[in-house]
PDB file of C-alpha atoms in Angstrom:
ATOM      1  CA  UNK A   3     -38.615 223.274  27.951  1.00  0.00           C
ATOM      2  CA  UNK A   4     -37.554 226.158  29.798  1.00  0.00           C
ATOM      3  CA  UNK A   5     -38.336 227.222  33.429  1.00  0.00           C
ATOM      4  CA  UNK A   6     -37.202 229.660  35.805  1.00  0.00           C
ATOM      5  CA  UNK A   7     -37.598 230.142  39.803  1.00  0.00           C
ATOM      6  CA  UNK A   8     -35.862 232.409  42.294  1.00  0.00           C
ATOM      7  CA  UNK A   9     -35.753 232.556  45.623  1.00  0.00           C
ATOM      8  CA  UNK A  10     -34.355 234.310  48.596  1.00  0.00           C
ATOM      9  CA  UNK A  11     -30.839 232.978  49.761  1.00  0.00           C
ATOM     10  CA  UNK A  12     -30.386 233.574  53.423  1.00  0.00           C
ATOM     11  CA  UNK A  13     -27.399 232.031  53.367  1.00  0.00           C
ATOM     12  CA  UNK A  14     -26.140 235.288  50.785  1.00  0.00           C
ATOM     13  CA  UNK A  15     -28.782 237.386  52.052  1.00  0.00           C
ATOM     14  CA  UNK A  16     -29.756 238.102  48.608  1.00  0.00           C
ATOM     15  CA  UNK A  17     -31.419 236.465  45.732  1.00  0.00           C
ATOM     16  CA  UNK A  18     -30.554 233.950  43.282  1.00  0.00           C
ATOM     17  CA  UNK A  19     -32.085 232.401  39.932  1.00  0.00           C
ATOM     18  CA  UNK A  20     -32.025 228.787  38.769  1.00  0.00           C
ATOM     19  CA  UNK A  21     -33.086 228.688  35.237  1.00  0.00           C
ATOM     20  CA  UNK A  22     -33.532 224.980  33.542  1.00  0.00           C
ATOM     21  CA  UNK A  23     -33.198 224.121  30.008  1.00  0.00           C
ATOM     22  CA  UNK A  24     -34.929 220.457  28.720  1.00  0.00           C
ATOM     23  CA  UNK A  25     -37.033 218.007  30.113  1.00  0.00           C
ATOM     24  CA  UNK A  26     -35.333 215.080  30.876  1.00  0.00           C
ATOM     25  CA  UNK A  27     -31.158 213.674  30.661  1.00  0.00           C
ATOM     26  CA  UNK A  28     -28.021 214.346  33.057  1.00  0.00           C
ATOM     27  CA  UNK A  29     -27.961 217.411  35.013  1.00  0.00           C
ATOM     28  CA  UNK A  30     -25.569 219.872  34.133  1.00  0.00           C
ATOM     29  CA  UNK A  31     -25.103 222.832  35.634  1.00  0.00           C
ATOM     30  CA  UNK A  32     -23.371 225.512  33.982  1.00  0.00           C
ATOM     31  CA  UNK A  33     -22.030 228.737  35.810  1.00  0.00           C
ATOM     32  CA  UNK A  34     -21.927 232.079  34.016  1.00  0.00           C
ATOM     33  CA  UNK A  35     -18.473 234.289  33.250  1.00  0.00           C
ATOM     34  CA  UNK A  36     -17.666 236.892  36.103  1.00  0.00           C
ATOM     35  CA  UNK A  37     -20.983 238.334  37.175  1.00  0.00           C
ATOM     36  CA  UNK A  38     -23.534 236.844  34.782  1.00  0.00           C
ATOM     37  CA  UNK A  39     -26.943 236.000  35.272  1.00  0.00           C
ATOM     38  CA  UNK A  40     -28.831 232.743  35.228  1.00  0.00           C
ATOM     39  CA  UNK A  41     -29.984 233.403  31.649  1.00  0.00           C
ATOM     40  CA  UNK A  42     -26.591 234.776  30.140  1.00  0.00           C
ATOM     41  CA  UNK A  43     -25.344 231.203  28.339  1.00  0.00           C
ATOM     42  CA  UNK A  44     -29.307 231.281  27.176  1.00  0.00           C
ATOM     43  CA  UNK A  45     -28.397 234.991  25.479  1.00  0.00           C
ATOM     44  CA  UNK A  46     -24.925 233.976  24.568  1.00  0.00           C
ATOM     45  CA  UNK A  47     -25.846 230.502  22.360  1.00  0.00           C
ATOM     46  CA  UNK A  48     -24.641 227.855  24.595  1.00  0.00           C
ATOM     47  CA  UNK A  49     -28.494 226.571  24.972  1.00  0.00           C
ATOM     48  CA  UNK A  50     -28.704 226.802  21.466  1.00  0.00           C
ATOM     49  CA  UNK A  51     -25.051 224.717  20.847  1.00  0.00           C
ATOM     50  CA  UNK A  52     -27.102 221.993  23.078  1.00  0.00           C
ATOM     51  CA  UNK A  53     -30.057 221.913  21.683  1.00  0.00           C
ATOM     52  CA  UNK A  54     -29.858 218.346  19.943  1.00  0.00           C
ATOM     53  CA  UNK A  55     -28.317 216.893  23.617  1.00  0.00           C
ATOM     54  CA  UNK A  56     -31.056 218.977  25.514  1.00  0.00           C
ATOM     55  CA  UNK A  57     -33.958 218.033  22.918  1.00  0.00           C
ATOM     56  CA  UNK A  58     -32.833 214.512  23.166  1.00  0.00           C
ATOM     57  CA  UNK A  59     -33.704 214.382  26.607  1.00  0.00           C
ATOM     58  CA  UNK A  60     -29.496 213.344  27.021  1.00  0.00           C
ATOM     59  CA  UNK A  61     -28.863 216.479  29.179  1.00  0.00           C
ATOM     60  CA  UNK A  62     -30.906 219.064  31.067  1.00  0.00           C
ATOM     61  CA  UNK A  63     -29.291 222.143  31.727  1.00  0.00           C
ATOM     62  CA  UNK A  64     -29.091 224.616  34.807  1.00  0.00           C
ATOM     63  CA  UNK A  65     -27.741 227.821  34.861  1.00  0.00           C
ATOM     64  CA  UNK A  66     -27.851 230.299  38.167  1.00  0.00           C
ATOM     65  CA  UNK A  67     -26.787 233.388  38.753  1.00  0.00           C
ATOM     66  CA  UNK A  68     -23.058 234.266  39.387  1.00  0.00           C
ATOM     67  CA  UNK A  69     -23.689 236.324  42.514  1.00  0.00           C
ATOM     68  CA  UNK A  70     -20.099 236.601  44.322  1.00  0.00           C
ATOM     69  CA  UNK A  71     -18.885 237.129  40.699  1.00  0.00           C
ATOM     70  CA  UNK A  72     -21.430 240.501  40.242  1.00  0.00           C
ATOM     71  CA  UNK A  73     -19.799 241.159  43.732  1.00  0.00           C
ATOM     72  CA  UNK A  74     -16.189 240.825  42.190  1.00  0.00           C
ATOM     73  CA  UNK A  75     -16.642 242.677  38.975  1.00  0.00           C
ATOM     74  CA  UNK A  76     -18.786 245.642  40.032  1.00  0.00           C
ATOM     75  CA  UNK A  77     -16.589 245.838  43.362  1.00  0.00           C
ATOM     76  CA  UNK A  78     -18.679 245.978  46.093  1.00  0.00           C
ATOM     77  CA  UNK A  79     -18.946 246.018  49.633  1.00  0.00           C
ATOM     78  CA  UNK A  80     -15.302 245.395  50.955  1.00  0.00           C
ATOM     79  CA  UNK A  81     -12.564 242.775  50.391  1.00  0.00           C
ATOM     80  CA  UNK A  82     -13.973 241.193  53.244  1.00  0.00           C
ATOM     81  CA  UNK A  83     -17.294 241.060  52.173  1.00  0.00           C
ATOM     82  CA  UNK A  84     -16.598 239.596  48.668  1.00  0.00           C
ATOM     83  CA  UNK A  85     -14.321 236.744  50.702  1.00  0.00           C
ATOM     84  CA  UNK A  86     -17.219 236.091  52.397  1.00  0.00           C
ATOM     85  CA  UNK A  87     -19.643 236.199  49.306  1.00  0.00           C
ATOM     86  CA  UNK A  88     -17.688 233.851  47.365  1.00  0.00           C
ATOM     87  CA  UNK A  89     -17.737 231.236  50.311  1.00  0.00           C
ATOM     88  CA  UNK A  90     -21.695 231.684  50.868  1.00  0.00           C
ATOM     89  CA  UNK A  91     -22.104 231.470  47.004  1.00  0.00           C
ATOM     90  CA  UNK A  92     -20.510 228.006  46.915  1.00  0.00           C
ATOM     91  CA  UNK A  93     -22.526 226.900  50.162  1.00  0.00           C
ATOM     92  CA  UNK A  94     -25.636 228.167  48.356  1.00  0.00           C
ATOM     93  CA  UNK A  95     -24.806 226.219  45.125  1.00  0.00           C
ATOM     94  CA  UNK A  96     -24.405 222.903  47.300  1.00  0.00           C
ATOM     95  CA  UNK A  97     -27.108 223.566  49.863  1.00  0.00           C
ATOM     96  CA  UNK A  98     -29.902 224.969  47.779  1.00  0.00           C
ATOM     97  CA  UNK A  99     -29.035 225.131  44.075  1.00  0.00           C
ATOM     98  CA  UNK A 100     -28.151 221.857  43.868  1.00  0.00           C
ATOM     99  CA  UNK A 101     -31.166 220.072  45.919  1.00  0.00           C
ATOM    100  CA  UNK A 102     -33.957 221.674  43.600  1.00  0.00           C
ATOM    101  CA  UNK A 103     -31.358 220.093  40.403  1.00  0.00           C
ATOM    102  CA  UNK A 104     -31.923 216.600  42.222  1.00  0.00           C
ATOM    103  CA  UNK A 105     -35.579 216.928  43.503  1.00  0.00           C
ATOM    104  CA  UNK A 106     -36.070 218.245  39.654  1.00  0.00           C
ATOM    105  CA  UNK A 107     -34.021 215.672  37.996  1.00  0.00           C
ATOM    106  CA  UNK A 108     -34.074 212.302  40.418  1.00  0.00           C
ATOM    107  CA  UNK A 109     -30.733 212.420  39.624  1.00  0.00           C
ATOM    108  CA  UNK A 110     -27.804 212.593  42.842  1.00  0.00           C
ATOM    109  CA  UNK A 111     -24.502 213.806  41.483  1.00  0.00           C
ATOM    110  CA  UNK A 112     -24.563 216.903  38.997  1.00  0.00           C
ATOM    111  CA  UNK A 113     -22.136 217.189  36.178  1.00  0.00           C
ATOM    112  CA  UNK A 114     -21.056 221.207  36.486  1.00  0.00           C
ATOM    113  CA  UNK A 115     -19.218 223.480  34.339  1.00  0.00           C
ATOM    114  CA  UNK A 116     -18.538 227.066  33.575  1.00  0.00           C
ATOM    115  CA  UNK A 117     -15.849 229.410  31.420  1.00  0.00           C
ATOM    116  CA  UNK A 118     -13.207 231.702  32.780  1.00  0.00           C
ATOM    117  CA  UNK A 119     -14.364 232.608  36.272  1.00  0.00           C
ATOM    118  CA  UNK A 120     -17.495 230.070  36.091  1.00  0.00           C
ATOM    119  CA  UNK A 121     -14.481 227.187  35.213  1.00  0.00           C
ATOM    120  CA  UNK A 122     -13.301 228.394  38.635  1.00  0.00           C
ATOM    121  CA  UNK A 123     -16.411 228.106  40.153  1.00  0.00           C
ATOM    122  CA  UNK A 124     -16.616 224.489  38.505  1.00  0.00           C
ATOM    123  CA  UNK A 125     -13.711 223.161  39.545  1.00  0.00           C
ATOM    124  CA  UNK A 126     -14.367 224.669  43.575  1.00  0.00           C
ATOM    125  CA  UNK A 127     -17.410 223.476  43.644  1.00  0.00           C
ATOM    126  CA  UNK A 128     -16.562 219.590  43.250  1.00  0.00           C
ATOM    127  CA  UNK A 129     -13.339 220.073  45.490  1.00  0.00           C
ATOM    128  CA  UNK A 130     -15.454 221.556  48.086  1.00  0.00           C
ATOM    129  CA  UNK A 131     -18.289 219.176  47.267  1.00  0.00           C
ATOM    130  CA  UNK A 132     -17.558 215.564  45.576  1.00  0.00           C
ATOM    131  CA  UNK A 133     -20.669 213.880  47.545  1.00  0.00           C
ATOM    132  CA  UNK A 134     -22.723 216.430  44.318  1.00  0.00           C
ATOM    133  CA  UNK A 135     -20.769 216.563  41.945  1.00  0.00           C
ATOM    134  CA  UNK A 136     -19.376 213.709  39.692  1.00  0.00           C
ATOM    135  CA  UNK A 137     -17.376 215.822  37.057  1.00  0.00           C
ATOM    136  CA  UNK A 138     -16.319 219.444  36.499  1.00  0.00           C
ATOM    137  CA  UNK A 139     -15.780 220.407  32.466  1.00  0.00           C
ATOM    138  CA  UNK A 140     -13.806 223.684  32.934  1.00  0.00           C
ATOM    139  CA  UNK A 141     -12.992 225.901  29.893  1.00  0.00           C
ATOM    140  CA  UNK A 142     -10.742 228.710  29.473  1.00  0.00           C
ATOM    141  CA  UNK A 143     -10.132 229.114  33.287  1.00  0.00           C
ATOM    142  CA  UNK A 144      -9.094 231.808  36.050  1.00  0.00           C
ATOM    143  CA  UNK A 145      -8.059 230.092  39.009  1.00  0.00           C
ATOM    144  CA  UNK A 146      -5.989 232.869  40.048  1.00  0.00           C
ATOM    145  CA  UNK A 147      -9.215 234.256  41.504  1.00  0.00           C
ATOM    146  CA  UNK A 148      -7.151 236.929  44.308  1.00  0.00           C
ATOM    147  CA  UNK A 149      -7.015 239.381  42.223  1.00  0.00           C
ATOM    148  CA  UNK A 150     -10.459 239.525  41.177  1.00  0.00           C
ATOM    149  CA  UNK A 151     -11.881 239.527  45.057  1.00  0.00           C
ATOM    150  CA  UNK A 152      -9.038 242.577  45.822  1.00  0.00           C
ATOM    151  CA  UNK A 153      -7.444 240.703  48.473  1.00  0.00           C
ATOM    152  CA  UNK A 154      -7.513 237.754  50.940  1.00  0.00           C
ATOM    153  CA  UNK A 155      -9.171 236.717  54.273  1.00  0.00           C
ATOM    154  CA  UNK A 156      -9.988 232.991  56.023  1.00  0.00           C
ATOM    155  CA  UNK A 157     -12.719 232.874  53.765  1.00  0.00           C
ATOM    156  CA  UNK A 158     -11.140 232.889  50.314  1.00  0.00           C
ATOM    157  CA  UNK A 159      -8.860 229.899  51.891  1.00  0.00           C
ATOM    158  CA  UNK A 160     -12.177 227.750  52.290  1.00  0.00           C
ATOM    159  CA  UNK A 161     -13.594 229.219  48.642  1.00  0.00           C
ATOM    160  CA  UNK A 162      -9.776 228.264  46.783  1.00  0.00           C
ATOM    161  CA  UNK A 163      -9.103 224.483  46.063  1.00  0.00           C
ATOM    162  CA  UNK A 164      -5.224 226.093  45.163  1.00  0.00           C
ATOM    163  CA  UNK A 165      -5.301 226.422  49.163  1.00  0.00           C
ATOM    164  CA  UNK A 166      -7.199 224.178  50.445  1.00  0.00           C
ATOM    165  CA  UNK A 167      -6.403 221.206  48.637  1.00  0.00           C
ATOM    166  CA  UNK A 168      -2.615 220.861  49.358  1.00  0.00           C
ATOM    167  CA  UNK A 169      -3.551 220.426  53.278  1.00  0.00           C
ATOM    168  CA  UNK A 170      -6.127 217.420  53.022  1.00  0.00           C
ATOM    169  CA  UNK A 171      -5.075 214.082  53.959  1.00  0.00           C
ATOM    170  CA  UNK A 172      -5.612 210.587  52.083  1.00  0.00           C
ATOM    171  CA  UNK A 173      -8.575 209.869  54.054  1.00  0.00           C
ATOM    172  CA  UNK A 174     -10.124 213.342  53.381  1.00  0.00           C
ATOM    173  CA  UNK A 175      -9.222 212.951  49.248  1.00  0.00           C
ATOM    174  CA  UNK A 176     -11.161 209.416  49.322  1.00  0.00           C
ATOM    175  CA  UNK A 177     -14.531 210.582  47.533  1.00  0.00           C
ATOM    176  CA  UNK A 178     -11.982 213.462  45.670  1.00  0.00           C
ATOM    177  CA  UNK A 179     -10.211 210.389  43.617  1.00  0.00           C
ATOM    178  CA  UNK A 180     -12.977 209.047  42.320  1.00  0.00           C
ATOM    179  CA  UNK A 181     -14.236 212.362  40.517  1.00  0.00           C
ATOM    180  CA  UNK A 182     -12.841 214.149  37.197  1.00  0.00           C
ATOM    181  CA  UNK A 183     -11.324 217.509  36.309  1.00  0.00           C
ATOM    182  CA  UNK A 184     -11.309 218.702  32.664  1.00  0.00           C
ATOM    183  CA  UNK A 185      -9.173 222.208  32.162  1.00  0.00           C
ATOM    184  CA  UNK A 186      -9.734 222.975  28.293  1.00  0.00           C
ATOM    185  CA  UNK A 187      -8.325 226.636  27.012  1.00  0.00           C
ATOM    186  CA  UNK A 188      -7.143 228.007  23.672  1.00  0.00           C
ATOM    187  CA  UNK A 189      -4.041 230.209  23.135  1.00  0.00           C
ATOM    188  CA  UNK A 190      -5.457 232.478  21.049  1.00  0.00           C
ATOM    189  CA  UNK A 191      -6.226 235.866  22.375  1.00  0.00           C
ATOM    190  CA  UNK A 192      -7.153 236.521  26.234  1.00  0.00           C
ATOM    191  CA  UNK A 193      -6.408 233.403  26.966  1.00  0.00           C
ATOM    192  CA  UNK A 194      -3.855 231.882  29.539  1.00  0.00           C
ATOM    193  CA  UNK A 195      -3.394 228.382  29.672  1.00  0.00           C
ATOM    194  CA  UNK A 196      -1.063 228.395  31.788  1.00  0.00           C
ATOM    195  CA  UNK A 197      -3.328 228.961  34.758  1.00  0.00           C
ATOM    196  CA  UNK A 198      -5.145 225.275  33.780  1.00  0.00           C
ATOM    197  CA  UNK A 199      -1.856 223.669  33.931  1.00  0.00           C
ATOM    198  CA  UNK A 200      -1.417 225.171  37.342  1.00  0.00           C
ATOM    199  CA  UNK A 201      -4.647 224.294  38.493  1.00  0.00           C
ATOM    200  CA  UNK A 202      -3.961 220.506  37.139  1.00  0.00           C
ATOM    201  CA  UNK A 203      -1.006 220.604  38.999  1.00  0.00           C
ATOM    202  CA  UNK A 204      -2.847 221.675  42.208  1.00  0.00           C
ATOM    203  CA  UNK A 205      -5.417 218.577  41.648  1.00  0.00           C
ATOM    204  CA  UNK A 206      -2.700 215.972  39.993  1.00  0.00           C
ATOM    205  CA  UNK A 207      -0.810 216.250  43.205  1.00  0.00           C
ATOM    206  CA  UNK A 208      -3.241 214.948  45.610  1.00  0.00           C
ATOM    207  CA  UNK A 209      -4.451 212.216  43.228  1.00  0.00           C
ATOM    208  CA  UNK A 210      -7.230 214.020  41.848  1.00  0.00           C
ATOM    209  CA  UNK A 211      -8.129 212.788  37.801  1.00  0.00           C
ATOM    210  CA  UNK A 212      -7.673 215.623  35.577  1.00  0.00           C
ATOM    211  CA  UNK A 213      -6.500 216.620  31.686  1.00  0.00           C
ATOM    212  CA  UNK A 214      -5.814 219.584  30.245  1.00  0.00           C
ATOM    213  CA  UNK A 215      -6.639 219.843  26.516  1.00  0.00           C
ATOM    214  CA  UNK A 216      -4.590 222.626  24.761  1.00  0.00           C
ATOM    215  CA  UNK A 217      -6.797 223.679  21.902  1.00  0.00           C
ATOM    216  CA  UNK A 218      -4.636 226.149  20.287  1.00  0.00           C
ATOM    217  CA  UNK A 219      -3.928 229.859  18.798  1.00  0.00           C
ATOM    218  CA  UNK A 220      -7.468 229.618  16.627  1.00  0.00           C
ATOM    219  CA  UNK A 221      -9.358 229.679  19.672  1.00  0.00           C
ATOM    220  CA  UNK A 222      -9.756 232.905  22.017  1.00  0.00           C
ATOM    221  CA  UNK A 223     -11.810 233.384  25.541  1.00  0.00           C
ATOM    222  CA  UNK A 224     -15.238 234.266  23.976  1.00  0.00           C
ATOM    223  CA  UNK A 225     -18.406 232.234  23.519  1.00  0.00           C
ATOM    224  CA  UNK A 226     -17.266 231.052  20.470  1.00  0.00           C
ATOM    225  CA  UNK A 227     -14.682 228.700  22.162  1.00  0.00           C
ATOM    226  CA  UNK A 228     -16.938 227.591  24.788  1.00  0.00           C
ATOM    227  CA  UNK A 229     -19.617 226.646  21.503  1.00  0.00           C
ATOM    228  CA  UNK A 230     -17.184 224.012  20.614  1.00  0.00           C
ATOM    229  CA  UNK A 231     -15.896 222.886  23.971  1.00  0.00           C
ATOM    230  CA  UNK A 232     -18.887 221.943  25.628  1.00  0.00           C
ATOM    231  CA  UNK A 233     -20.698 219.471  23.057  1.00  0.00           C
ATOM    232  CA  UNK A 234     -17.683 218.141  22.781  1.00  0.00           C
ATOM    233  CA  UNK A 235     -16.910 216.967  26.182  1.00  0.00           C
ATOM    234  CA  UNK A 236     -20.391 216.420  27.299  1.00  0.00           C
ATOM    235  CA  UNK A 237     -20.607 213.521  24.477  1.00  0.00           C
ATOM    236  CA  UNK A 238     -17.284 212.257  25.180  1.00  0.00           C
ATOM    237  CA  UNK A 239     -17.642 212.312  29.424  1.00  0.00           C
ATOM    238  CA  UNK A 240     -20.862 211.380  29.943  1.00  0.00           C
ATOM    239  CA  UNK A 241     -21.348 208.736  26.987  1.00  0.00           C
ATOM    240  CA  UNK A 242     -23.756 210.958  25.046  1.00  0.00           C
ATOM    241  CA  UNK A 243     -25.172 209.571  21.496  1.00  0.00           C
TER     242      UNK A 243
END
């Protein structure tokens, strides 16, 4: 059920990891937190809080490495450099992650989701990219990504739907209507839901389908949240039995 391949990205002039989960269902890619690895929801439960969806053959999941996250956490290179990283890590995602999910799967658009910095990830990637991805499930978000990267350049504008989305046109938000944002987060400890209702606000006002779910005190930003999130919405979004 499980597989793993990496490769060389030129594009990050690095290497990344796809790991896969299940043998058959909707593709689902799920980013790690900050700068985890392909294998961290795999060593943090999330495979195992799928394992009826993935051993159904409903879903088959995806997980690669959070490179331009490492790059934010363990700080390095220069501001300018991690700008740039983030960009290249999206482009990556779309140009090469994403292909071996389809050639793998059959399947064209990719359902993608990720916690705290991976739900920013999620929700950049199908801004940037709505002719791959058909819905982003984001849980317990940081949009306000800035102060992670240490600064701002040109590139973090491209990487940032909070500023690049307020200059598109109708014509340019076509495919972007006809895709779905979910923003789920607690209020229970390290938690700040306030940044999902921002973000919402950011998508709601160029027409772009979103919710944010308020879950409440009980639930804090660790796995444990994220555990009951994610079954949830993958039933309820993509029809799952």
């Amino acid at each position: 059920m499980k597989s793993v391949e990496r490769w060389y990205s030129d594009r990050m002039g690095q290497d990344i990891t796809l790991a896969r989960w299940g043998h058959d269902g909707v593709p689902v890619l799920a980013l790690p937190t900050a700068g985890g690895d392909a294998e961290e929801v795999e060593r943090h439960k999330l495979v195992d809080v799928l394992g009826d969806l993935i051993d159904a053959g409903h879903v088959r999941l995806y997980s690669c490495d959070s490179v331009a996250g490492k790059a934010m956490m363990q700080e390095h290179g220069d501001v300018a450099y991690r700008c740039w990283l983030l960009n290249q890590f999206h482009q990556a995602v779309a140009a090469e992650v994403v292909p071996a999910m389809q050639a793998d799967s059959g399947h064209r658009l990719v359902t993608v989701t990720g916690s705290s910095i991976g739900a920013f990830n999620s929700v950049a990637l199908l801004c940037r990219f709505p002719h791959l991805f058909r819905l982003a499930i984001a849980m317990s978000g940081t949009y306000e990504i800035e102060r992670f990267v240490g600064g701002y350049t040109e590139d973090l504008f491209y990487a940032t739907p909070q500023r690049f989305l307020p200059g598109m046109d109708g014509a340019g938000l076509e495919l972007h209507r006809q895709r779905y944002v979910l923003l789920a987060s607690g209020t229970g400890a390290w938690e700040d839901i306030d940044e999902s209702w921002r973000m919402a606000d950011v998508l709601g006002a160029r027409g772009i389908p979103n919710r944010v779910d308020n879950w409440g005190p009980d639930y804090e930003h660790e796995w444990p949240t994220w555990w009951a999130m994610l079954p949830q919405y993958l039933r309820e979004l993509l029809g799952l039995g």
